[in-house]
XYZ file of C-alpha atoms in Angstrom:
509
model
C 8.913 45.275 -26.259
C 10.882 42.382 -24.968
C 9.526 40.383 -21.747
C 11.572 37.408 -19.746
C 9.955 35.696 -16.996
C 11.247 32.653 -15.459
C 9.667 29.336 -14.478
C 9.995 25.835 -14.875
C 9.400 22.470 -16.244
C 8.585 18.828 -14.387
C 11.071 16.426 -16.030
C 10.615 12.996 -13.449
C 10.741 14.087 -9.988
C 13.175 17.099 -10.760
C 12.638 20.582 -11.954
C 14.631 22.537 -15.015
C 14.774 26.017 -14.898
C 12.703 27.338 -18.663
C 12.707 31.205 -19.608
C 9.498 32.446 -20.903
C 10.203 35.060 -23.415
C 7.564 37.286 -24.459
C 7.996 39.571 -27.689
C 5.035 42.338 -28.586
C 6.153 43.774 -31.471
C 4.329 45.242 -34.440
C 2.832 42.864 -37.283
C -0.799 41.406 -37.654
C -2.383 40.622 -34.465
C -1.815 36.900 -33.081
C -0.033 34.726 -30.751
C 2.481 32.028 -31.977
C 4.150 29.725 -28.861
C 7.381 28.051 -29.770
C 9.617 25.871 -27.629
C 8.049 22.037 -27.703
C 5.056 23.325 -26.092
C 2.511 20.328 -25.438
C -1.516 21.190 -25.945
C -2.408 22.424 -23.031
C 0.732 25.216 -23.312
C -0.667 26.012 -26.975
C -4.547 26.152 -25.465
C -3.057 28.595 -22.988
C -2.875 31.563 -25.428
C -7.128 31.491 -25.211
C -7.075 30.683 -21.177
C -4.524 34.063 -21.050
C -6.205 36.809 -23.605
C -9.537 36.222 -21.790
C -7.945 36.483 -18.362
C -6.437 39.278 -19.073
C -9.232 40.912 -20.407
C -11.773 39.524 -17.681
C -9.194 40.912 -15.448
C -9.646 44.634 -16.680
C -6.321 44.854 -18.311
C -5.852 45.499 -21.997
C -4.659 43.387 -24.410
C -2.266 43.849 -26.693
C -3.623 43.877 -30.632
C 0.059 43.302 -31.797
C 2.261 39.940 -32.849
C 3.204 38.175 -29.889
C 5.849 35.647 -30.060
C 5.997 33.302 -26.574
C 9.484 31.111 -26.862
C 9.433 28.689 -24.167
C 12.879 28.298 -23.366
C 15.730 26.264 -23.807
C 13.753 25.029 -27.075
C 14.891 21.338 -26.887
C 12.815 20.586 -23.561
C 9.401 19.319 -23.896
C 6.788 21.459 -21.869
C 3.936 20.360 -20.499
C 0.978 21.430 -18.715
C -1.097 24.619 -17.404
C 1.760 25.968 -15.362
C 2.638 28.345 -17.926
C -0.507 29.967 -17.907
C 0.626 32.524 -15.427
C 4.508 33.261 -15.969
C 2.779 34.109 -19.829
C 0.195 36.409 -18.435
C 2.762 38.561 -16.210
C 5.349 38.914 -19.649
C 2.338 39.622 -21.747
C 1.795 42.609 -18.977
C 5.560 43.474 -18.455
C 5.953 43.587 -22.344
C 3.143 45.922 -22.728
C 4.049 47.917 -19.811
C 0.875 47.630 -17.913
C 2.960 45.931 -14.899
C 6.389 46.528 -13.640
C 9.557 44.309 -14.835
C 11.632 45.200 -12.271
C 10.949 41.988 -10.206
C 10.768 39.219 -12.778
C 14.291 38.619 -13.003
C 14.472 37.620 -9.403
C 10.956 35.312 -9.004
C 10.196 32.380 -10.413
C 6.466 32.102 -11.469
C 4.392 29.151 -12.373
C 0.393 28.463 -12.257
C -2.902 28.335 -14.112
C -5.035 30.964 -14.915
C -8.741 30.849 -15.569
C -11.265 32.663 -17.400
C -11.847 34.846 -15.211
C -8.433 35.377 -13.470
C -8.479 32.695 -10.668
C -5.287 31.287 -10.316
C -5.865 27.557 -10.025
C -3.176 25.216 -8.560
C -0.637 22.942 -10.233
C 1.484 20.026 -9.489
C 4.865 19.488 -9.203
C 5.393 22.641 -6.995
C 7.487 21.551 -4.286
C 10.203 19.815 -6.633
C 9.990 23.375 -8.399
C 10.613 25.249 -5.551
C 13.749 22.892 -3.932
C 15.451 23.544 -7.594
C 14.772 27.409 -7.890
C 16.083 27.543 -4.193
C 19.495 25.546 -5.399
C 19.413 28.088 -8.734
C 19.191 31.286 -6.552
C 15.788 31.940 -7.344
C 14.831 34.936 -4.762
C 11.312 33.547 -4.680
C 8.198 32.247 -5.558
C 5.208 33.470 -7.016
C 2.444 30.324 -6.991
C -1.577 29.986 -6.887
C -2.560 30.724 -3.105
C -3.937 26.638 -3.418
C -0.187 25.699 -3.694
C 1.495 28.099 -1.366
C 2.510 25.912 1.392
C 3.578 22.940 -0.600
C 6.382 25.509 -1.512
C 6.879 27.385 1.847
C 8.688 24.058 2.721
C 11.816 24.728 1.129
C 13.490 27.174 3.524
C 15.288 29.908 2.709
C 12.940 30.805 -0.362
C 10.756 33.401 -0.330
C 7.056 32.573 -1.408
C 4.366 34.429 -2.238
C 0.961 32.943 -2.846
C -1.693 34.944 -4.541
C -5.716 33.861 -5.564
C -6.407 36.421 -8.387
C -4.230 37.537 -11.315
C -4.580 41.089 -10.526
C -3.053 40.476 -7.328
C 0.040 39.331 -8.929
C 0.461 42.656 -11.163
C -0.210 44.429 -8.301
C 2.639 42.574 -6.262
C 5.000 43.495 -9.289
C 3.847 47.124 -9.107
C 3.942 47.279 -5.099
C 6.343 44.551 -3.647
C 6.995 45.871 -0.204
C 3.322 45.418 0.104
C 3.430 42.033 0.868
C 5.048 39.178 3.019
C 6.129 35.721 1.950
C 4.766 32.724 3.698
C 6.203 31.054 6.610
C 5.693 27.567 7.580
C 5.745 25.504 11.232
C 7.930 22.264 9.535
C 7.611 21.008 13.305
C 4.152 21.259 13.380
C 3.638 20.007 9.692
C 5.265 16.703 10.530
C 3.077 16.139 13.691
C -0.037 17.267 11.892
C -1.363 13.391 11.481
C -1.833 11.447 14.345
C -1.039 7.500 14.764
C -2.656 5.297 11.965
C -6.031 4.500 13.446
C -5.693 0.802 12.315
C -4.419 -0.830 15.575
C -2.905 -3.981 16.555
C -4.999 -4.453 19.071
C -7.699 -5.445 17.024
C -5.949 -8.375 15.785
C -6.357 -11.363 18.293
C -3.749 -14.486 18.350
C -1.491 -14.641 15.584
C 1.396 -13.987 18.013
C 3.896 -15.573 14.887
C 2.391 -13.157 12.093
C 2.989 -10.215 14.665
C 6.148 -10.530 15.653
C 6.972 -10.954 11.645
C 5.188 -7.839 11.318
C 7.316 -6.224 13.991
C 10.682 -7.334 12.182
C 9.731 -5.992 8.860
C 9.080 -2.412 10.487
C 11.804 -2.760 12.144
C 14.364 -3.970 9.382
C 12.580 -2.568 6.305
C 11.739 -6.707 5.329
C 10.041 -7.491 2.412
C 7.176 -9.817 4.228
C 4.221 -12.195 2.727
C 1.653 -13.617 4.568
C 0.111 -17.333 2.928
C -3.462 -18.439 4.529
C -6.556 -19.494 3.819
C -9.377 -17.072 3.569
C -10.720 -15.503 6.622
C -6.904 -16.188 8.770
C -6.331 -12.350 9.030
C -3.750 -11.766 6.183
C -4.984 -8.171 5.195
C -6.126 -7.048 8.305
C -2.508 -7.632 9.122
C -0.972 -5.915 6.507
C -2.856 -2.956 6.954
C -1.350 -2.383 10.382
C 2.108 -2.398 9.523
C 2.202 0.909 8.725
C 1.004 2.258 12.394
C 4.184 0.792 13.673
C 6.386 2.166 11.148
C 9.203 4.967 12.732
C 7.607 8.612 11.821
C 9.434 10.325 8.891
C 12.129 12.349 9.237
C 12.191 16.211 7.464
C 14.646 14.755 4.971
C 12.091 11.426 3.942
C 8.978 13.541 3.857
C 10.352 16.062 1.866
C 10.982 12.629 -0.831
C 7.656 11.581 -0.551
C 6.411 14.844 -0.895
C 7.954 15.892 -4.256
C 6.961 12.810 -5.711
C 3.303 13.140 -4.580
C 2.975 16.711 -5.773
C 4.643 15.548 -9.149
C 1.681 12.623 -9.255
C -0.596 15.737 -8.396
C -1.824 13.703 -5.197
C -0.967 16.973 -2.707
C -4.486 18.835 -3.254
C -6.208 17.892 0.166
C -2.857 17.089 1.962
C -1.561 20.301 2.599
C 2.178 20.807 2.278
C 4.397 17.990 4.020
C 3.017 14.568 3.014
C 4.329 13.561 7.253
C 2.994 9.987 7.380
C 4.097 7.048 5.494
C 2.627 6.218 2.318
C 0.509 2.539 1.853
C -0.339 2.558 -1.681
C -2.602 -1.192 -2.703
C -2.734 -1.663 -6.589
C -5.696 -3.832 -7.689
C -4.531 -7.070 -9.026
C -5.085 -6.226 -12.287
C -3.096 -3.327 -12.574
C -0.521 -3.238 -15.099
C 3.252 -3.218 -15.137
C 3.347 0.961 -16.097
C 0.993 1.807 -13.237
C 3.317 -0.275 -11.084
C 6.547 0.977 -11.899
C 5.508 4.698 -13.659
C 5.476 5.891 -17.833
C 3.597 7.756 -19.628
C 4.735 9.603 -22.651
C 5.878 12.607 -20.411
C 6.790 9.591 -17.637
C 4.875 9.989 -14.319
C 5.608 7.803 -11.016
C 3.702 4.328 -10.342
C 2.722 2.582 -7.500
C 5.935 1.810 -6.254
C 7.352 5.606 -6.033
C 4.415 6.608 -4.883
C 4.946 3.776 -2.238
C 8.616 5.166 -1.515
C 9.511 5.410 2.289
C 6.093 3.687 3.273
C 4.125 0.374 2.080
C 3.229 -1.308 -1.032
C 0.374 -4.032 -0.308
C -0.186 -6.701 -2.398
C -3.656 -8.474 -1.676
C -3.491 -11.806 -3.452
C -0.369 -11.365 -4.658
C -1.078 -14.988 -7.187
C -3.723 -13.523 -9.139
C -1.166 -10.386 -10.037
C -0.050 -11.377 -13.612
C 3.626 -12.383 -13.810
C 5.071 -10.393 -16.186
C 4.070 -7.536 -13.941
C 5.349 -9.221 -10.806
C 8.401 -9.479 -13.001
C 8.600 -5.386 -12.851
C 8.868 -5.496 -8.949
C 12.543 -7.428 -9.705
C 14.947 -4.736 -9.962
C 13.551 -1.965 -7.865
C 13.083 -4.486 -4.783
C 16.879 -4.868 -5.246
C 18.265 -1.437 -6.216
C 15.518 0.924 -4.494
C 15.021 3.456 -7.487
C 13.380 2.533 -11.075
C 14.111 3.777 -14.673
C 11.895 4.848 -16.674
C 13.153 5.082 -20.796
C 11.378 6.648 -23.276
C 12.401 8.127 -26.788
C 12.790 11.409 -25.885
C 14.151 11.211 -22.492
C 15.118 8.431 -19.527
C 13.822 9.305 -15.922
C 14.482 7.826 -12.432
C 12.444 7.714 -9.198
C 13.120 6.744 -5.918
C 11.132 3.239 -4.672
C 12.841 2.341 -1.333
C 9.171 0.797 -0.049
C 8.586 -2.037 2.121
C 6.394 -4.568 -0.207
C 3.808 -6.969 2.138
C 1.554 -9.262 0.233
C -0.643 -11.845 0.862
C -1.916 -14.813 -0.668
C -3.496 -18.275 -0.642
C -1.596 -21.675 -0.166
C -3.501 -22.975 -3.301
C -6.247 -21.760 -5.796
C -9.135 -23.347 -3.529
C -6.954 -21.879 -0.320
C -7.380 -24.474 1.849
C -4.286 -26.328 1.428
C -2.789 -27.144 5.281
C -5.801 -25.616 7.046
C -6.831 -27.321 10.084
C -10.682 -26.877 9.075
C -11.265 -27.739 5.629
C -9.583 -29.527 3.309
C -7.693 -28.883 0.661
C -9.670 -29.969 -3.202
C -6.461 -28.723 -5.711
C -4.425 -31.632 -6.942
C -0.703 -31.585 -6.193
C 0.081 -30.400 -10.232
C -2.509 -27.261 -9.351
C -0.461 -26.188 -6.262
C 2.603 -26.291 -8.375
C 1.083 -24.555 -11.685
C -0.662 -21.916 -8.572
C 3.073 -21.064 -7.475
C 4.504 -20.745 -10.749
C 3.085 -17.561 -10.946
C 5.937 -16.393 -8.823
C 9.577 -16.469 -9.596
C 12.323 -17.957 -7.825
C 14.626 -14.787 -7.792
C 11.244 -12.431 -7.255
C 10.629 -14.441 -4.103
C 14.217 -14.593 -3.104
C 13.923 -10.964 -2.790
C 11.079 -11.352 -0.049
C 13.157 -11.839 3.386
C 9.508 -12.913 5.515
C 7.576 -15.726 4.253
C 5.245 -16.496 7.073
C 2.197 -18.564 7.666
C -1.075 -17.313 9.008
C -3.557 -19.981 10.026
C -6.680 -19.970 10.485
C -8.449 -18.849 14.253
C -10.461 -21.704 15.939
C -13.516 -20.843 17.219
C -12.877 -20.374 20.863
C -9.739 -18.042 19.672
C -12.414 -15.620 18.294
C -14.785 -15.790 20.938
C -12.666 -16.115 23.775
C -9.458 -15.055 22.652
C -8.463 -11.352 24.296
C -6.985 -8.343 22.000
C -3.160 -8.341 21.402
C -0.820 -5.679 21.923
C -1.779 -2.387 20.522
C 0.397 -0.194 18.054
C 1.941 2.150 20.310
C 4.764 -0.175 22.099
C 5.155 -1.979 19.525
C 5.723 1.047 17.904
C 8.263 2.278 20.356
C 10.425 -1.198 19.800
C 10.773 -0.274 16.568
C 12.293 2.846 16.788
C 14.526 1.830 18.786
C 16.054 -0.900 17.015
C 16.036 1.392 13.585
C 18.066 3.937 15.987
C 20.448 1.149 16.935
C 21.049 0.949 12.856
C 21.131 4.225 12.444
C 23.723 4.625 15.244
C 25.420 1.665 12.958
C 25.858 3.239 9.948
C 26.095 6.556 10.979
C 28.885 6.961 8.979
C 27.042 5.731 5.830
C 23.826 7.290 5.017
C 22.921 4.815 2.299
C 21.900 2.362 4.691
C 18.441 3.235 7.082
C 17.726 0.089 7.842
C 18.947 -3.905 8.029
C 17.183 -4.385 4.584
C 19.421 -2.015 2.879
C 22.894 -3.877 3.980
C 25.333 -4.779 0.963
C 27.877 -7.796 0.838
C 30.384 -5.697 2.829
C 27.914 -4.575 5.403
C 27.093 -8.387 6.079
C 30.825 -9.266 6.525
C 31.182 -6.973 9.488
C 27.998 -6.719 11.178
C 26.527 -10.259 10.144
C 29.563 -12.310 11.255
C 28.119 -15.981 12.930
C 29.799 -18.363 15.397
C 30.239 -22.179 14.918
C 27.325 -23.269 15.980
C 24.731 -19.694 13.998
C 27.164 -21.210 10.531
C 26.591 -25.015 10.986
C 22.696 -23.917 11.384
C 22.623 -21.699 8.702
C 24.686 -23.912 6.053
C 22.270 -27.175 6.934
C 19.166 -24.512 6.396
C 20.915 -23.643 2.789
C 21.141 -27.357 1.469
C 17.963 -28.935 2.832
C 15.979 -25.629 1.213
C 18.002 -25.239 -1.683
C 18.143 -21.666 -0.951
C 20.049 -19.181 -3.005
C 23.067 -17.161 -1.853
C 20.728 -14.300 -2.139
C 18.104 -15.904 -0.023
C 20.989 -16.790 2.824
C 21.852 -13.308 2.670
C 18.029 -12.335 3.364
C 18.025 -14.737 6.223
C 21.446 -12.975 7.353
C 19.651 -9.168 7.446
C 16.721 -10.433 9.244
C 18.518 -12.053 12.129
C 20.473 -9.072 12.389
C 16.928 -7.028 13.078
C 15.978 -9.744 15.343
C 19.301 -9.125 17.596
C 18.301 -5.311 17.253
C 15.133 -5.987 18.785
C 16.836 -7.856 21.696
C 18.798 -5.376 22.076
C 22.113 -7.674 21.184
C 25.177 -6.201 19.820
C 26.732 -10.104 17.939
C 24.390 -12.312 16.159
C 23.712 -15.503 18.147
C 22.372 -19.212 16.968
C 18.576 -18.296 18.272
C 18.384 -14.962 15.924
C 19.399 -17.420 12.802
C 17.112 -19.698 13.983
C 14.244 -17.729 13.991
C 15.278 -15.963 10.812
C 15.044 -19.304 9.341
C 11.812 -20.059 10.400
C 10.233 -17.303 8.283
C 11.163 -19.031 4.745
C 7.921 -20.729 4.588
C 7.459 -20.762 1.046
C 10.961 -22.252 0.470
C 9.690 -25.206 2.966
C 6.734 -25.501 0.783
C 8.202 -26.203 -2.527
């Protein structure tokens, strides 16, 4: 007898709709998969037989042929495991095939008939809602990851035999429902506050213009000046995310297999820090069956950089085009994937390999051809592409001993929202653009346009730093967050001003 149960198939951050065709016909007994099934779909024939049979239900001593498909798409992964099982049933009649035509079923099944969770679930379930999938049969492990797509009904079961029973008796059981309100105010504020960071009152208020434009932003300082203990914070005065941007991040972390112990909405933003010596595919995703990096896992929160220098170039080099275009392509023989990376990238270095150059305390040992060989490392367009280049010196001693707590998170927090409102309420009519960082040429030309005095500054600014029309254009998009902070509607000679003043690498060099 003839068996067709759907499910589907991980290809990037998207799902494809595969039909699992199960044949049990007469011929000598054995199971042949076909359909580009990777190992772990052909090691699922053993996982299935002695479910099945650990299960208490019999198994059938006949030729089974599994086609996975359409045949051209790659499959991959334990998923399989239990849309096989239920066709191996509904071909030998032991379960009801009534339903299977109208659910979509993916999982994996152990020994002993535990259904064991999988990734990738949520992207599954958005597509089989968009197919017309009436539901979702899952491991009870991934059940609310999938509950967020509305309008789907989902069904979340521990135990194989719970599953044929479902197919036997579906009025028997409810789908899941899920609290999205409560979901995205499950996690509280980042518990890394503000407050704890005393003076600095020039690397905070950079900090508050990259959350509140989306600014790329590096902090340069000796050792000890606070650099990372900044750059941690940033993300507790990031804007929450909305349904629509956690329901990004969350497909690509259940794709990446990071949901396990977050339950279903990933609701805060991500800060993903890569080691220094991680390499260009970890940053930017691959893989033979191509998997998302650093960056995507970064999208809609922070990537950190922590001594950004000792990173080697060539990888750097990788950060190029994604800074720019917000998404990264990933090409491969067989196939050519893309994933989101809007992230906001902070990093943090030293002025110099002994990183003391222009501190107030100790003095600087590297020769002038060190510093230069020392900031060779990064690229003139890569650091074009970073719109805060700021400073952080060192605390004297009374500053630490006598110096109070800054502001904390929370209003700081609340200034930024409402400036990223203000360019919301901008470009409402072009949802491309969430915040200042994300303006094109055009967007400049109408809401970037300077008087006399803001173009004089700004043109005297470009020749004495030889700065780049990308660069001016960087310097643009930040003053236009500034005047959002203020609460100013026209950009005015003090917000280009400032904006200037955070090009301190450019004044370096």
């Amino acid at each position: 007898m003839l068996a067709r149960v759907w499910s589907a198939s991980i290809v990037g951050i998207d799902a494809l709709k595969v039909g699992v065709e199960i044949d049990v016909s007469a011929g000598l007994p054995g199971i042949v998969v076909v359909g580009l099934p990777d190992t772990a779909v052909q090691e699922s024939r053993e996982r299935v037989k002695a479910a099945l049979k650990n299960a208490g239900y019999a198994f059938p001593v006949r030729k089974i042929v599994i086609n996975l498909a359409p045949a051209d798409l790659r499959k991959e992964g334990p998923s399989f495991d239990l849309p096989i099982s239920v066709g191996i049933l509904a071909a030998s009649e032991q379960v009801s095939a009534q339903l299977l035509g109208d659910y979509l079923f993916l999982g994996e099944v152990s020994l002993d008939g535990i259904l064991r969770p999988v990734a990738g679930v949520l992207p599954i379930a958005a597509a089989a809602q968009k197919m017309g999938i009436a539901g979702l049969v899952v491991p009870a492990d991934n059940v609310r990851e999938a509950a967020v797509v509305q309008g789907l009904a989902v069904y979340g079961f521990k135990y194989l035999s719970e599953v044929a029973d479902f197919l036997n008796q579906s009025e028997r059981y409810q789908p899941v429902k899920l609290n999205l309100i409560e979901e995205l105010d499950k996690n509280p504020l980042s518990s890394a506050d503000l407050k704890d960071v005393k003076g600095q009152a020039h690397a905070r208020r950079a900090l508050e213009i990259a959350a509140a434009g989306g600014h790329n932003l590096v902090f340069v300082g000796p050792p000890g000046s606070g650099k990372t203990m900044l750059a941690r914070r940033l993300s507790g005065i990031l804007p929450p995310l909305s349904f629509e941007e956690a329901l990004e991040v969350t497909q690509i972390h259940s794709v990446a297999g990071l949901l396990k112990n977050k339950g279903s909405l990933v609701s805060d933003r991500p800060f993903r820090s890569p080691h220094h010596s991680a390499s260009g595919p970890s940053l930017v995703g691959g893989g033979s069956f191509p998997r998302p990096g650093e960056i995507s896992l970064a999208h809609r929160g922070v990537l950190f950089l922590d001594e950004l220098t000792e990173f080697k170039r060539d990888v750097l080099e990788f950060l190029r085009q994604p800074l720019e275009d917000g998404y990264v392509t990933v090409s491969r023989t067989r196939q050519s994937v893309m994933f989101p990376a809007q992230f906001t990238l902070v990093a943090s270095t030293n002025p110099c390999p002994c990183g003391y150059f222009g501190d107030s305390i100790q003095a600087c040992t590297c020769s002038p051809r060190q510093r230069e060989q020392y900031w060779a490392k990064l690229s003139g367009p890569l650091m074009d592409r970073i719109d805060l280049q700021v400073a952080v010196n060192r605390l004297k001693p009374e500053e630490i001993t006598r110096q109070p707590t800054g502001e904390a998170s929370a209003p700081v927090r609340q200034r930024v929202r409402e400036a990223r409102d203000r360019t919301l309420e901008r470009f409402k009519t072009d949802q491309s653009v969430r915040c200042n960082a994300a303006m094109q040429s055009n967007h400049l030309r109408q809401w970037c346009q300077l008087d006399d005095a803001a173009r004089n500054l700004l043109e005297g600014a470009i020749r004495k730093l030889g700065l780049s029309a990308r660069a001016s254009d960087r310097i643009l998009k930040v003053a236009r967050t500034i005047a959002d902070l203020a609460g100013d509607e026209n950009l005015q000679t003090h917000h280009v001003a400032e904006a200037i003043q955070y090009r301190t690498i450019d004044r370096m060099q």
